Coordinates of N, CA and C in Angstrom, one line a residue:
M1 N 127.2 -1.7 84.7 CA 126.2 -1.4 85.6 C 126.3 -2.4 86.7
K2 N 126.5 -2.0 88.0 CA 126.7 -2.8 89.1 C 125.4 -2.9 89.9
I3 N 124.8 -4.1 89.9 CA 123.6 -4.4 90.7 C 123.9 -5.6 91.6
I4 N 123.5 -5.5 92.8 CA 123.7 -6.5 93.8 C 122.3 -7.0 94.3
I5 N 122.1 -8.3 94.2 CA 120.8 -8.9 94.6 C 121.0 -9.6 95.9
N6 N 120.1 -9.3 96.9 CA 120.1 -9.9 98.2 C 119.0 -10.9 98.2
S7 N 119.3 -12.2 98.0 CA 118.3 -13.2 97.9 C 117.6 -13.5 99.2
S8 N 118.2 -13.1 100.3 CA 117.6 -13.3 101.6 C 116.7 -12.1 102.0
S9 N 116.7 -11.1 101.2 CA 115.8 -9.9 101.5 C 114.4 -10.2 101.3
M10 N 113.5 -9.6 102.0 CA 112.1 -9.7 101.8 C 111.6 -8.9 100.6
V11 N 112.5 -8.0 100.1 CA 112.1 -7.2 98.9 C 112.3 -8.1 97.7
P12 N 111.2 -8.1 96.9 CA 111.3 -8.9 95.6 C 112.5 -8.5 94.8
I13 N 113.0 -9.5 94.1 CA 114.2 -9.2 93.2 C 114.0 -8.1 92.2
Y14 N 112.8 -8.2 91.6 CA 112.6 -7.1 90.5 C 112.6 -5.7 91.2
E15 N 112.1 -5.6 92.4 CA 112.1 -4.3 93.1 C 113.5 -3.9 93.4
Q16 N 114.4 -4.9 93.8 CA 115.7 -4.5 94.1 C 116.4 -4.0 92.9
I17 N 116.1 -4.6 91.7 CA 116.7 -4.1 90.5 C 116.2 -2.7 90.2
V18 N 114.9 -2.5 90.3 CA 114.3 -1.2 90.0 C 114.9 -0.1 90.9
E19 N 115.0 -0.4 92.2 CA 115.5 0.6 93.1 C 117.0 1.0 92.8
Q20 N 117.8 0.0 92.5 CA 119.2 0.2 92.2 C 119.4 0.9 90.9
V21 N 118.6 0.6 89.9 CA 118.8 1.3 88.6 C 118.3 2.8 88.8
K22 N 117.2 3.0 89.5 CA 116.7 4.4 89.8 C 117.8 5.1 90.5
A23 N 118.5 4.5 91.5 CA 119.5 5.2 92.3 C 120.7 5.5 91.4
L24 N 121.0 4.6 90.4 CA 122.1 4.9 89.5 C 121.8 6.1 88.6
I25 N 120.5 6.2 88.2 CA 120.1 7.3 87.3 C 120.1 8.6 88.1
L26 N 119.5 8.6 89.3 CA 119.4 9.8 90.1 C 120.7 10.3 90.6
S27 N 121.7 9.4 90.8 CA 123.0 9.8 91.2 C 123.8 10.4 90.0
G28 N 123.3 10.1 88.8 CA 124.1 10.6 87.6 C 125.1 9.6 87.1
E29 N 125.2 8.4 87.8 CA 126.1 7.4 87.3 C 125.6 6.8 86.0
L30 N 124.3 6.7 85.8 CA 123.7 6.3 84.5 C 123.2 7.6 83.9
K31 N 123.8 7.9 82.8 CA 123.4 9.2 82.1 C 122.3 9.0 81.1
E32 N 121.6 10.1 80.8 CA 120.6 10.1 79.8 C 121.1 9.4 78.5
N33 N 120.2 8.6 77.9 CA 120.5 7.8 76.7 C 121.5 6.7 76.9
A34 N 121.9 6.4 78.1 CA 122.8 5.3 78.4 C 122.1 4.0 78.1
N35 N 122.7 3.0 77.5 CA 122.1 1.7 77.2 C 122.3 0.8 78.4
L36 N 121.1 0.3 78.8 CA 121.2 -0.7 79.9 C 121.5 -2.1 79.3
P37 N 122.0 -3.0 80.1 CA 122.3 -4.4 79.6 C 121.0 -5.0 79.1
S38 N 121.1 -5.9 78.1 CA 119.9 -6.6 77.6 C 119.3 -7.4 78.8
V39 N 118.1 -7.8 78.6 CA 117.4 -8.6 79.6 C 118.2 -9.9 79.8
R40 N 118.6 -10.5 78.7 CA 119.3 -11.8 78.8 C 120.7 -11.6 79.5
T41 N 121.4 -10.6 79.1 CA 122.7 -10.3 79.7 C 122.6 -10.1 81.2
L42 N 121.7 -9.3 81.6 CA 121.6 -9.0 83.0 C 121.1 -10.2 83.8
S43 N 120.2 -11.0 83.2 CA 119.7 -12.2 83.9 C 120.8 -13.2 84.1
K44 N 121.7 -13.3 83.1 CA 122.8 -14.2 83.2 C 123.8 -13.7 84.2
E45 N 124.1 -12.4 84.2 CA 125.0 -11.8 85.1 C 124.6 -12.0 86.6
L46 N 123.2 -11.8 86.8 CA 122.7 -11.9 88.2 C 122.2 -13.3 88.6
R47 N 122.3 -14.2 87.6 CA 121.8 -15.5 87.8 C 120.4 -15.6 88.3
I48 N 119.5 -14.9 87.5 CA 118.1 -14.9 87.9 C 117.3 -15.0 86.6
S49 N 116.0 -15.2 86.7 CA 115.2 -15.4 85.5 C 115.1 -14.1 84.6
A50 N 115.1 -14.3 83.3 CA 115.0 -13.2 82.4 C 113.6 -12.5 82.6
L51 N 112.6 -13.3 83.0 CA 111.3 -12.7 83.3 C 111.3 -11.7 84.4
T52 N 112.2 -11.9 85.4 CA 112.3 -11.0 86.5 C 113.0 -9.7 86.1
V53 N 114.0 -9.8 85.2 CA 114.6 -8.6 84.7 C 113.7 -7.8 83.8
K54 N 112.9 -8.6 83.0 CA 111.9 -7.9 82.1 C 110.9 -7.2 82.9
K55 N 110.4 -7.8 84.0 CA 109.5 -7.1 84.9 C 110.0 -5.8 85.5
A56 N 111.3 -5.9 85.9 CA 112.0 -4.7 86.4 C 112.1 -3.6 85.3
Y57 N 112.5 -4.0 84.1 CA 112.6 -3.0 83.0 C 111.3 -2.4 82.6
D58 N 110.2 -3.3 82.6 CA 108.9 -2.8 82.3 C 108.5 -1.7 83.4
Y59 N 108.7 -2.0 84.6 CA 108.4 -1.1 85.7 C 109.1 0.2 85.6
L60 N 110.4 0.1 85.3 CA 111.2 1.4 85.1 C 110.7 2.2 83.9
E61 N 110.2 1.5 82.9 CA 109.7 2.2 81.7 C 108.3 2.9 82.1
Q62 N 107.5 2.2 82.8 CA 106.2 2.7 83.3 C 106.4 4.0 84.1
E63 N 107.4 4.0 84.9 CA 107.7 5.1 85.8 C 108.4 6.3 85.0
G64 N 108.8 6.0 83.8 CA 109.4 7.1 83.0 C 110.9 7.2 83.1
F65 N 111.6 6.2 83.7 CA 113.0 6.2 83.9 C 113.8 5.7 82.7
T66 N 113.1 4.8 82.0 CA 113.8 4.2 80.8 C 112.8 4.2 79.6
V67 N 113.4 4.0 78.4 CA 112.7 3.9 77.2 C 113.2 2.6 76.5
T68 N 112.3 1.8 76.0 CA 112.7 0.6 75.3 C 112.4 0.7 73.8
V69 N 113.4 0.5 73.0 CA 113.3 0.6 71.6 C 113.4 -0.8 71.1
H70 N 112.2 -1.3 70.5 CA 112.2 -2.7 70.1 C 113.3 -3.1 69.1
G71 N 114.0 -4.1 69.5 CA 115.1 -4.6 68.7 C 116.4 -3.9 68.9
K72 N 116.4 -2.8 69.7 CA 117.6 -2.0 69.9 C 118.1 -2.1 71.4
G73 N 117.1 -2.1 72.3 CA 117.5 -2.2 73.7 C 116.7 -1.2 74.6
T74 N 117.2 -1.1 75.9 CA 116.6 -0.2 76.9 C 117.6 0.9 77.2
Y75 N 117.1 2.1 77.2 CA 117.9 3.3 77.4 C 117.4 4.1 78.6
V76 N 118.3 4.9 79.2 CA 117.8 5.8 80.2 C 117.1 6.9 79.5
A77 N 115.9 7.2 80.0 CA 115.1 8.3 79.4 C 115.6 9.7 79.6
A78 N 115.2 10.6 78.8 CA 115.7 12.0 78.9 C 115.2 12.5 80.3
A79 N 116.0 13.2 80.9 CA 115.7 13.7 82.3 C 114.5 14.5 82.3
N80 N 113.6 14.2 83.3 CA 112.4 15.0 83.5 C 112.6 15.6 84.9
K81 N 112.8 16.9 84.9 CA 113.2 17.5 86.2 C 112.2 17.3 87.3
E82 N 110.9 17.4 87.0 CA 109.8 17.3 88.0 C 109.9 15.8 88.6
R83 N 110.0 14.8 87.7 CA 110.0 13.4 88.1 C 111.3 13.2 89.0
M84 N 112.4 13.8 88.6 CA 113.6 13.6 89.4 C 113.4 14.3 90.8
L85 N 112.9 15.5 90.8 CA 112.7 16.2 92.1 C 111.7 15.4 93.0
E86 N 110.7 14.8 92.4 CA 109.8 14.0 93.2 C 110.5 12.8 93.8
E87 N 111.3 12.1 93.0 CA 112.1 11.0 93.5 C 113.0 11.4 94.7
Y88 N 113.7 12.6 94.5 CA 114.5 13.1 95.6 C 113.7 13.3 96.8
R89 N 112.5 14.0 96.7 CA 111.7 14.2 97.8 C 111.2 13.0 98.5
K90 N 110.9 11.9 97.8 CA 110.5 10.7 98.4 C 111.6 10.1 99.1
E91 N 112.8 10.1 98.6 CA 114.0 9.6 99.2 C 114.3 10.3 100.6
I92 N 114.2 11.6 100.5 CA 114.5 12.4 101.7 C 113.4 12.2 102.8
E93 N 112.1 12.1 102.3 CA 111.0 11.9 103.2 C 111.2 10.5 103.9
T94 N 111.6 9.5 103.2 CA 111.8 8.2 103.8 C 112.9 8.3 104.9
E95 N 114.0 8.9 104.5 CA 115.1 9.1 105.5 C 114.7 9.9 106.7
L96 N 113.9 11.0 106.5 CA 113.5 11.8 107.6 C 112.6 11.0 108.6
E97 N 111.7 10.2 108.0 CA 110.8 9.4 108.8 C 111.5 8.4 109.7
E98 N 112.6 7.8 109.1 CA 113.4 6.9 109.9 C 114.1 7.6 111.0
L99 N 114.7 8.8 110.7 CA 115.4 9.6 111.7 C 114.4 10.0 112.9
I100 N 113.2 10.4 112.5 CA 112.3 10.8 113.5 C 111.9 9.6 114.4
R101 N 111.6 8.5 113.8 CA 111.3 7.3 114.6 C 112.4 7.0 115.5
R102 N 113.7 7.1 115.1 CA 114.8 6.8 115.9 C 114.9 7.8 117.0
A103 N 114.7 9.1 116.7 CA 114.8 10.1 117.8 C 113.8 9.9 118.8
K104 N 112.6 9.4 118.4 CA 111.5 9.2 119.4 C 111.8 7.9 120.3
R105 N 112.5 6.9 119.6 CA 112.9 5.8 120.4 C 114.0 6.2 121.5
Y106 N 114.8 7.2 121.1 CA 115.8 7.7 122.1 C 115.2 8.6 123.1
G107 N 113.9 8.9 123.0 CA 113.2 9.7 124.1 C 113.1 11.1 123.7
L108 N 113.4 11.6 122.5 CA 113.2 13.0 122.2 C 111.7 13.2 121.9
T109 N 111.3 14.4 122.3 CA 109.9 14.8 122.0 C 109.8 15.4 120.6
S110 N 108.6 15.6 120.2 CA 108.4 16.3 118.9 C 109.0 17.7 118.9
E111 N 108.8 18.3 120.1 CA 109.4 19.7 120.2 C 110.9 19.7 120.2
D112 N 111.5 18.7 120.8 CA 113.0 18.5 120.7 C 113.5 18.3 119.3
I113 N 112.7 17.5 118.5 CA 113.1 17.2 117.1 C 112.9 18.5 116.3
R114 N 111.8 19.3 116.5 CA 111.6 20.5 115.8 C 112.8 21.5 116.1
A115 N 113.2 21.6 117.3 CA 114.2 22.5 117.7 C 115.5 22.1 117.0
L116 N 115.8 20.8 117.0 CA 117.0 20.3 116.3 C 117.0 20.7 114.8
M117 N 115.8 20.5 114.2 CA 115.7 20.8 112.8 C 115.9 22.3 112.5
E118 N 115.3 23.1 113.4 CA 115.5 24.6 113.2 C 117.0 24.9 113.4
L119 N 117.7 24.3 114.4 CA 119.1 24.6 114.6 C 119.9 24.2 113.4
I120 N 119.6 23.0 112.8 CA 120.3 22.5 111.6 C 120.1 23.4 110.4
L121 N 118.8 23.8 110.2 CA 118.5 24.6 109.1 C 119.1 26.0 109.2
E122 N 119.3 26.5 110.4 CA 119.9 27.9 110.5 C 121.4 27.8 110.3
G123 N 122.0 26.6 110.5 CA 123.5 26.5 110.4 C 123.9 26.5 109.0

């Protein structure tokens, strides 16, 4: 599992871990029932506190992405189609919001943006 921490980012390290693990799960790179590295292993690998990794793993479990079996480890949870669809929607919504902000910075009106969306959807 490849996770890259940006220590100069304003995003807390545990959130960076959460987002990257979620992305690996959503992309299918981490499959259902895949075993995640132990808290100690990942903290050593990333050179961060074990408490930070534990916080990230706890958050992933609260959101239903992972399951922790005491004494065995943390695993990718069975796929929940509705949860996955909601994550995809949130990701697309975030990207669309950024594109709309950029289009408005470039001087496009809301009507211009709608027309572009219609054109793309028809294609």
